[in-house]
């Protein structure tokens, strides 16, 4: 990895650039789910060719900016929306263009999100041939009544079929570390009991994924559920579900490495780990967000959210929605907001490497959190405690 002088601060001079990931947002879905606040839009037919062209123009625009250093990619993540609405040919065309412009690290991880309601065996095989190494399947639950309440377009049997197709297409845990497939589950669903949440995890495990994301359903502002909330389990029941599921996942050999993420050994999502370790990521696509490090600053930028506007302006300055540097006074807090999601925390030295600041700059915030037993810190590691992870929003609140 390239070594260079990163910071003006004379005390902090010689650092490697962090790994560089790429996030690609594909903003369309068959139907909007009532709990979802992602930048996703219903549309019957996709302007697939035009959108891939727009993404390539967007990447060229990024390459024309002098505020980051192009380097081979560590990981790519196709998120949505529903990326599996796109054909394998479209994904392949984009991947070849990206590879030609930036290059890939040898064992790059390339993830694509798929909705079981859009899964097709041939398409999954095509994604694998195009270079995708990891599928992330939005199962949510194996209970058909729950799926209906959640407004999903698929039933349980389609989720099982999608996992079977993923395995048959070669997305298995037996290849090198960047391969496998993830199943997204949500718990604390309307009227759900602890045994039902547990049964979802058991059914997911039976499909032999390499990774399970286990999210507590949250009522996000602006969603249909926010305005007409269904009756959800109380906090104690939700916590009981989380603990029971965690135990079952641990017994099945899954490591709990982030608040909502569990994986087989060495199958953690490298792309998300790079976010949580305050690495760099480029972003292309409607409403996508980037974080980049240059010699003088760390900055964020995002692209316009509306797909039509994005299609019109991609490749021009008008496609930029927001752009701002992360002020030095905020950097340490932003680092912690990410790092403390990780069960094992991060090496203490990473703080200085990624922020360019000594850890002492945030001692006023860290000290009281240590005393309250929410995190531990020594010369080697900074790590949330079990209490810190359980009350993550309290912990996060101190850094916000
Ligand atoms: C972009 S979606 C995954 C791909 C595809 N769009 C799908 O839903 O099948 C990302 C994941 O975020 C989770 N998610 C979305 N909204 C959520 C919410 N309000 N609370 C908890 N998890 C949520 C779901 O598990 C979902 O699968
Ligand atoms: S399919 Fe996924 S991205 Fe689309 S609305 Fe539903 S949860 Fe959101």
Coordinates of C-alpha atoms in Angstrom, one line a residue, residues 2 16 24 35 42 56 76 79-80 97 154 157 175-176 178 188 219 271 277 298 304 325 342 354 359 368 373 396-397:
X2 CA 1.2 3.5 -0.9
X16 CA -0.4 4.2 4.8
X24 CA -22.6 1.2 -6.0
X35 CA -40.4 -0.3 7.1
X42 CA -40.7 1.5 -7.3
X56 CA -19.4 4.9 -15.4
X76 CA -17.2 -3.5 -4.0
X79 CA -26.6 -2.1 -2.6
X80 CA -30.1 -0.9 -3.0
X97 CA -15.1 -0.7 -16.5
X154 CA -41.6 -13.1 -1.6
X157 CA -40.1 -21.0 0.0
X175 CA -13.7 -21.0 -1.6
X176 CA -11.3 -18.4 -0.4
X178 CA -14.0 -13.4 0.1
X188 CA -38.7 -8.0 17.0
X219 CA -39.4 2.3 12.9
X271 CA -16.6 -4.2 2.8
X277 CA -12.6 0.6 10.6
X298 CA -10.9 13.5 5.3
X304 CA -28.3 13.4 -5.8
X325 CA -14.6 18.0 5.1
X342 CA -17.3 -3.9 16.4
X354 CA -7.0 6.8 10.4
X359 CA -6.1 9.3 20.9
X368 CA -16.3 8.8 31.7
X373 CA -18.1 0.4 32.2
X396 CA -23.0 6.5 20.5
X397 CA -24.9 9.4 22.0

